[in-house]
XYZ file of N, CA, C and O in Angstrom:
504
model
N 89.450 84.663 90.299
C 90.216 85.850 90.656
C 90.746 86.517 89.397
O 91.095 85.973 88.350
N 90.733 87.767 89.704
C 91.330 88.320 88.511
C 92.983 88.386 87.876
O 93.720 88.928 88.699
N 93.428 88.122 87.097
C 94.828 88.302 86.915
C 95.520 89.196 85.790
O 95.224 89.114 84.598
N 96.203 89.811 86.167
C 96.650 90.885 85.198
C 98.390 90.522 85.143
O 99.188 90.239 86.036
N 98.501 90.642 84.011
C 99.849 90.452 83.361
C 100.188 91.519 82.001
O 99.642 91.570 80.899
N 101.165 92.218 82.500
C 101.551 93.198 81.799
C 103.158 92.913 80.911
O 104.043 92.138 81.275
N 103.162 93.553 80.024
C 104.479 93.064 78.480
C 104.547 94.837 78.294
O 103.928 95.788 78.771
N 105.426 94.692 77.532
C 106.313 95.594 76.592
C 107.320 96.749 77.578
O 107.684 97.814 77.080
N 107.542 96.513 78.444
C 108.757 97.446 78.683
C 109.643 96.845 78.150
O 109.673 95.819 77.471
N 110.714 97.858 78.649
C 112.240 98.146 77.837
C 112.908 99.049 77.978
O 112.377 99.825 78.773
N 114.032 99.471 77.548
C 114.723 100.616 77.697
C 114.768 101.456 76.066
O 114.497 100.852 75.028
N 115.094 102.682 76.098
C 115.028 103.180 74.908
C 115.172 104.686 75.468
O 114.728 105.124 76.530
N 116.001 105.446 74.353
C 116.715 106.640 74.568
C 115.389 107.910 74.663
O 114.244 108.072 74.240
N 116.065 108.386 75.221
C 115.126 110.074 75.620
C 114.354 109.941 74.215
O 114.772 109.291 73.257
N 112.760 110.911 74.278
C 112.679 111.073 72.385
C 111.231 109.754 72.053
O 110.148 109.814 71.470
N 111.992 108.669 72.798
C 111.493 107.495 72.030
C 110.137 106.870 72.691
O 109.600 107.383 73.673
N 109.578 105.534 71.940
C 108.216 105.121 72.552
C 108.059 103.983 72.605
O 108.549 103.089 71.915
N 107.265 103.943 73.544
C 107.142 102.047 73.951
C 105.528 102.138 74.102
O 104.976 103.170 74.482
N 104.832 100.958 73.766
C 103.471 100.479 73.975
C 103.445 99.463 75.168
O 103.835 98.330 74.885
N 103.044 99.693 76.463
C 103.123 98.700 77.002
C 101.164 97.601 77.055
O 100.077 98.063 76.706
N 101.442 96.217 77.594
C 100.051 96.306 77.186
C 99.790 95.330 78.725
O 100.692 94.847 79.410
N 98.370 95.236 78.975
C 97.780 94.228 79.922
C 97.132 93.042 79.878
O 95.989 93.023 79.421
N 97.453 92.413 80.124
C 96.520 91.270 80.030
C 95.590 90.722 80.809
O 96.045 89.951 81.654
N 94.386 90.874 80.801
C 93.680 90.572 82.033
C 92.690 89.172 82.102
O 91.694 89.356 81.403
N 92.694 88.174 82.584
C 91.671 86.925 82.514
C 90.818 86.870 83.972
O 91.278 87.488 84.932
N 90.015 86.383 84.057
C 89.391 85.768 85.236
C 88.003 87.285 85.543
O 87.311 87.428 86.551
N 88.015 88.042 84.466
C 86.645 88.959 85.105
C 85.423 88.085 85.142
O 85.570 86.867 85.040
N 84.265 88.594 85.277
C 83.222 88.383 84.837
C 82.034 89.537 85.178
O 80.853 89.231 85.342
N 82.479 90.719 85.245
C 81.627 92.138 85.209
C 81.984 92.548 83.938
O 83.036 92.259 83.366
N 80.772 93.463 83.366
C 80.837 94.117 82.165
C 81.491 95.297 82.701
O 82.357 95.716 81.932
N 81.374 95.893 83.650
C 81.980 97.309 84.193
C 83.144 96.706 84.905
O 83.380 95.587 85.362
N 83.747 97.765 84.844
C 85.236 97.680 84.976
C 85.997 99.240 85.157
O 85.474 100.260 84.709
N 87.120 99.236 85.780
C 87.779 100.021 85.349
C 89.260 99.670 85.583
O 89.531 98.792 86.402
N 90.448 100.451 84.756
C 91.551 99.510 84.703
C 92.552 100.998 85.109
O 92.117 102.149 85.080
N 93.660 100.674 85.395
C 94.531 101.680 85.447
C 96.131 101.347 85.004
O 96.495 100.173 84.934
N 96.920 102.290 84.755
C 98.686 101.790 84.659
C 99.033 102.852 85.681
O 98.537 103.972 85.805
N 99.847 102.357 86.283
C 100.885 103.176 87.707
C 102.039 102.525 87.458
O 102.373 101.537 86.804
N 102.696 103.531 88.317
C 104.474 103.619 88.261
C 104.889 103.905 88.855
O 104.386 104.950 89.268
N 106.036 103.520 89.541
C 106.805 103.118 90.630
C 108.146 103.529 90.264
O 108.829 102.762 89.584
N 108.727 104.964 90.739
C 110.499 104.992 90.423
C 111.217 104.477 91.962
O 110.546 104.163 92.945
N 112.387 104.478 91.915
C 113.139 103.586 93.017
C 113.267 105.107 94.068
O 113.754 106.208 93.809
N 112.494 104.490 95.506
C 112.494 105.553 96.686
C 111.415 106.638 96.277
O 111.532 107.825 96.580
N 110.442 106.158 95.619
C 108.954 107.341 95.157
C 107.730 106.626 95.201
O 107.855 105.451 94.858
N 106.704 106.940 95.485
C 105.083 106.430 95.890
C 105.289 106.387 94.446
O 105.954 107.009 93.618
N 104.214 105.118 94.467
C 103.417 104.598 93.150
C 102.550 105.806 92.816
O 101.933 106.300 93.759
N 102.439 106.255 91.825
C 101.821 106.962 91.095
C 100.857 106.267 89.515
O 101.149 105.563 88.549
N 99.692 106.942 90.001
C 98.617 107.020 88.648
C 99.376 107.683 87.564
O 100.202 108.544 87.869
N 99.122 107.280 86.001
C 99.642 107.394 84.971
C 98.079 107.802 83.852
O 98.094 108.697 83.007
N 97.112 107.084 84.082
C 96.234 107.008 83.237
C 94.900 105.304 83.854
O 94.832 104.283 84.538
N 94.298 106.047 83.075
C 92.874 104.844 83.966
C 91.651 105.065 82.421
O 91.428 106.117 81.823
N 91.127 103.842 82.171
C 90.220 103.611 81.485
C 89.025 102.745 81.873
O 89.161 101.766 82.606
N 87.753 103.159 81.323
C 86.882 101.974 82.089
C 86.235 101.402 80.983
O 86.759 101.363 79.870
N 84.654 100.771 81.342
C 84.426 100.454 80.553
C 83.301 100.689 79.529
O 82.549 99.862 79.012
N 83.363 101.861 79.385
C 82.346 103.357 78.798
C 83.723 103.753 77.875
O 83.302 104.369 76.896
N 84.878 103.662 77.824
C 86.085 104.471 77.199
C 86.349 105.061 77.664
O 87.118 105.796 77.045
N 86.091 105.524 79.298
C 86.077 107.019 79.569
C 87.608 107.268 80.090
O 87.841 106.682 81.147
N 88.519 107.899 79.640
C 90.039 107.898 80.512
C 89.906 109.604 80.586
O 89.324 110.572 80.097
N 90.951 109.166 81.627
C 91.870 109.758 82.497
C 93.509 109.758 82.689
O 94.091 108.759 83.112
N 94.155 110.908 82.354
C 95.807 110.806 82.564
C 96.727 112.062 83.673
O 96.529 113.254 83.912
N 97.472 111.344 84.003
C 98.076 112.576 84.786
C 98.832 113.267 84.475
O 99.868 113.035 83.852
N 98.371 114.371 84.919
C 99.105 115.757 84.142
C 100.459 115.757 83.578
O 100.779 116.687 82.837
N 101.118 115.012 83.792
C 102.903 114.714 83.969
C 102.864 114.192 82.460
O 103.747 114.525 81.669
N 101.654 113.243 82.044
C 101.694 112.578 80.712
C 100.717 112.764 79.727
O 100.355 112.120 78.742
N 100.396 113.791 80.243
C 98.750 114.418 78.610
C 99.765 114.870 77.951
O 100.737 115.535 78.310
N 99.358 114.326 76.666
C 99.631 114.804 75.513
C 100.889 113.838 74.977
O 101.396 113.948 73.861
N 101.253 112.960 75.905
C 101.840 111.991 75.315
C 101.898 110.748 75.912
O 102.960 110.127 75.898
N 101.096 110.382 76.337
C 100.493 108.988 76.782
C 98.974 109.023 76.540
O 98.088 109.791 76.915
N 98.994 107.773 75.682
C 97.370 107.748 75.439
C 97.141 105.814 75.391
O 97.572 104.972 74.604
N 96.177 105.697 76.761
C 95.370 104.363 77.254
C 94.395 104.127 76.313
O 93.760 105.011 75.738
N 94.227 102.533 76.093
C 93.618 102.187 74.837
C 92.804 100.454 75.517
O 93.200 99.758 76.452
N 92.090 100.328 74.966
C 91.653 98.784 75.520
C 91.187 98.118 73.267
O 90.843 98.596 72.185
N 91.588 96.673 73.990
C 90.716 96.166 73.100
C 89.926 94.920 73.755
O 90.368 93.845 74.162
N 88.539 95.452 73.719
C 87.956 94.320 75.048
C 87.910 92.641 74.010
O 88.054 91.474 74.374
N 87.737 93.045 73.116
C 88.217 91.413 72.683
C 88.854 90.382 73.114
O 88.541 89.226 73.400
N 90.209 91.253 73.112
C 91.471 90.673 73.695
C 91.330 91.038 75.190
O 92.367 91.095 75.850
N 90.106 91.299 75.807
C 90.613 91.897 77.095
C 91.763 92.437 77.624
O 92.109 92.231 78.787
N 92.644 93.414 76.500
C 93.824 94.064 76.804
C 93.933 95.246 76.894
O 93.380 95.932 76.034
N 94.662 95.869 77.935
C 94.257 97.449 78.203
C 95.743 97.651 77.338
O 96.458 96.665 77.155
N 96.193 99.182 76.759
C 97.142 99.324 76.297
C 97.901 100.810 76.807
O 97.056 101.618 77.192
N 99.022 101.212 76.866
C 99.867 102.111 76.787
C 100.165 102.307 76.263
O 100.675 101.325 75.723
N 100.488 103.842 75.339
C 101.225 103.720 74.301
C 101.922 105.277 74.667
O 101.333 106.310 74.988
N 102.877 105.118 74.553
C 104.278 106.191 75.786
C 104.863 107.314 74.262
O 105.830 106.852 73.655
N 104.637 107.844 74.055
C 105.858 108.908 73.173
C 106.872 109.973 73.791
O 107.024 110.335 74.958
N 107.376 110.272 72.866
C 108.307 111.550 73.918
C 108.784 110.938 75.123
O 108.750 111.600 76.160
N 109.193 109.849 75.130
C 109.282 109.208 76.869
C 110.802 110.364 76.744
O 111.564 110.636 75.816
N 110.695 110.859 78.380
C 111.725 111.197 79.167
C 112.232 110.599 80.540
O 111.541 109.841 81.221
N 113.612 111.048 80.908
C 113.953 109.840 82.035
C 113.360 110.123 82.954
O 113.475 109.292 83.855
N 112.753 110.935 83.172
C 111.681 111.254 84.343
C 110.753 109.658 84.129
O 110.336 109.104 85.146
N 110.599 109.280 83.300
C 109.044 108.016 82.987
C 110.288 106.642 83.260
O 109.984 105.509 82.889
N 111.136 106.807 83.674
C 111.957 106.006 83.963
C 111.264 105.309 85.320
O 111.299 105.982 86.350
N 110.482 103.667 85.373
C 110.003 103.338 86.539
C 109.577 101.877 86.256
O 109.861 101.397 85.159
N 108.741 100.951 87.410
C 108.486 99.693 87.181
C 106.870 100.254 86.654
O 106.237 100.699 87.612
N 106.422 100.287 85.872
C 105.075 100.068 85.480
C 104.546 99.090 85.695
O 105.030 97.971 85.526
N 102.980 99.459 86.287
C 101.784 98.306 86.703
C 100.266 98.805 85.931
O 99.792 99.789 85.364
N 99.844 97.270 86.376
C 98.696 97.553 85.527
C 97.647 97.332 86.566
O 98.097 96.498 87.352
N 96.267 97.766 86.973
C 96.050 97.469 88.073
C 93.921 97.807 87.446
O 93.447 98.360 86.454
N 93.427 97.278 88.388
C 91.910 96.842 87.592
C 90.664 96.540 88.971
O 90.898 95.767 89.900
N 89.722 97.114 88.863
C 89.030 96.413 90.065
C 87.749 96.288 88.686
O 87.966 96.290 87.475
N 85.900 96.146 89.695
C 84.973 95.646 88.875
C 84.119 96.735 89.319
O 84.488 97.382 90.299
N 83.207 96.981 88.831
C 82.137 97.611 88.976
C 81.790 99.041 87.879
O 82.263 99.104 86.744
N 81.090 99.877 88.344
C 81.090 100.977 87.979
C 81.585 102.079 88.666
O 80.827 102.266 89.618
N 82.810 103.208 88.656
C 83.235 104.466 89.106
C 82.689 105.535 88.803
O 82.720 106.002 87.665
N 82.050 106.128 89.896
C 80.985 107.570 89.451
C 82.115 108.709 89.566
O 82.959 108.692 90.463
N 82.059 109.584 88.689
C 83.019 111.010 88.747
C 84.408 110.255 87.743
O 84.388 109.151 87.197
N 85.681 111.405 87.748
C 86.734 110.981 87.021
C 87.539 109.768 87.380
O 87.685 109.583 88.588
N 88.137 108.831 86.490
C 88.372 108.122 87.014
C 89.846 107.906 88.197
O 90.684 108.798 88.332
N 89.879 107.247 88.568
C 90.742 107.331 90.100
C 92.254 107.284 89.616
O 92.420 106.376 88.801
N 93.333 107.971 89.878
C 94.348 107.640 89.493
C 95.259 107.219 90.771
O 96.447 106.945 90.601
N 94.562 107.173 92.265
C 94.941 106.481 93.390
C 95.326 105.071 93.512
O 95.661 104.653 92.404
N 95.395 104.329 94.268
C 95.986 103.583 94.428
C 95.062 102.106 95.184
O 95.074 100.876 95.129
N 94.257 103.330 95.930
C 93.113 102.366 97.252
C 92.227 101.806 96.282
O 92.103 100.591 96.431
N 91.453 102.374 95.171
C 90.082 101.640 94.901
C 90.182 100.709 93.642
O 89.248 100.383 92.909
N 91.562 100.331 93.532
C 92.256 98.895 93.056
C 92.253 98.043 93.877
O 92.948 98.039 94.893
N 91.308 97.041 93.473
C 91.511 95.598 94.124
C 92.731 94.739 93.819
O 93.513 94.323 94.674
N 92.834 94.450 92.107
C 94.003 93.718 91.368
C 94.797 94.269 90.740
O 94.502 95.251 90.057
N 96.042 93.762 90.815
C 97.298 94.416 90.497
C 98.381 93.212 89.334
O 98.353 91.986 89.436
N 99.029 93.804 88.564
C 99.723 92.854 87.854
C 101.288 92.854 88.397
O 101.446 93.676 89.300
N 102.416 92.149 88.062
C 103.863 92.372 88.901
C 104.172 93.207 88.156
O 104.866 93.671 89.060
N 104.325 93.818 87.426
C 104.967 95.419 86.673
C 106.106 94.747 85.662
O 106.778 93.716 85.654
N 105.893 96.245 84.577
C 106.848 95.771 83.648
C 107.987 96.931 83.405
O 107.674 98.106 83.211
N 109.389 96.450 83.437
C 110.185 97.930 83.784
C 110.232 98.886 82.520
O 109.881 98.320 81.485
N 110.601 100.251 82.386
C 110.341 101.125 81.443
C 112.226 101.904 81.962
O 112.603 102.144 83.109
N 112.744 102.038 81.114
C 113.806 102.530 81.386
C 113.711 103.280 80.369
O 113.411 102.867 79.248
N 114.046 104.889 80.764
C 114.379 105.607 79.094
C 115.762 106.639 80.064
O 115.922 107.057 81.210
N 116.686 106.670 78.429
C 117.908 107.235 78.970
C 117.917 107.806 78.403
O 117.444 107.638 77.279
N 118.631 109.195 78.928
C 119.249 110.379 78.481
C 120.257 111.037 77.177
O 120.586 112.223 77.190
């Protein structure tokens, strides 16, 4: 089974940046695709950004231009790396991954995730 375990939240003032990263063990497909979602308290999980395994990403509009998804398949670790965070990005971040190949952009939904990691919190203050 697959398992994903996600690190680096934290809190940190308006302005500032956090890298969060994934950890994933138990694949065994060369294709892949991975995603980070976020969760604020009383709001649907929301897509953030999705990478597969071509490089090909995807981010949501809320975070182009300052969130940019990164993998190092070595480490089998997908990465986040957050700038400009505002308290709007204030949420539990997840990391979430199924197998195969995704035809068209990649999904920033929720359904065509099989595996999910427990989330890592992101607090940024004002």
């Amino acid at each position: 089974a697959q398992l994903l375990v996600e690190s680096g939240g934290g809190s940190v003032p308006a302005g500032g940046s956090l890298t969060l990263s994934c950890a994933a063990t138990g694949g065994t497909d060369s294709n892949y695709f991975m995603g980070w979602f976020r969760q604020a308290p009383g709001k649907e999980r929301e897509g953030v950004a999705a990478i597969d395994a071509g490089d090909r990403t995807t981010y949501a509009d809320s975070v182009k231009g300052r969130f940019i998804i990164s993998q190092d398949k070595a480490k089998n670790t997908v990465y986040l790396r957050m700038t400009s965070l505002i308290p709007d990005d204030t949420a539990l971040y997840f990391c979430a991954a199924d197998w195969g190949l995704w035809f068209g952009p990649l999904p920033l939904q929720t359904g065509p995730y099989k595996y999910w990691g427990q989330g890592t919190q992101v607090t940024v203050s004002s």
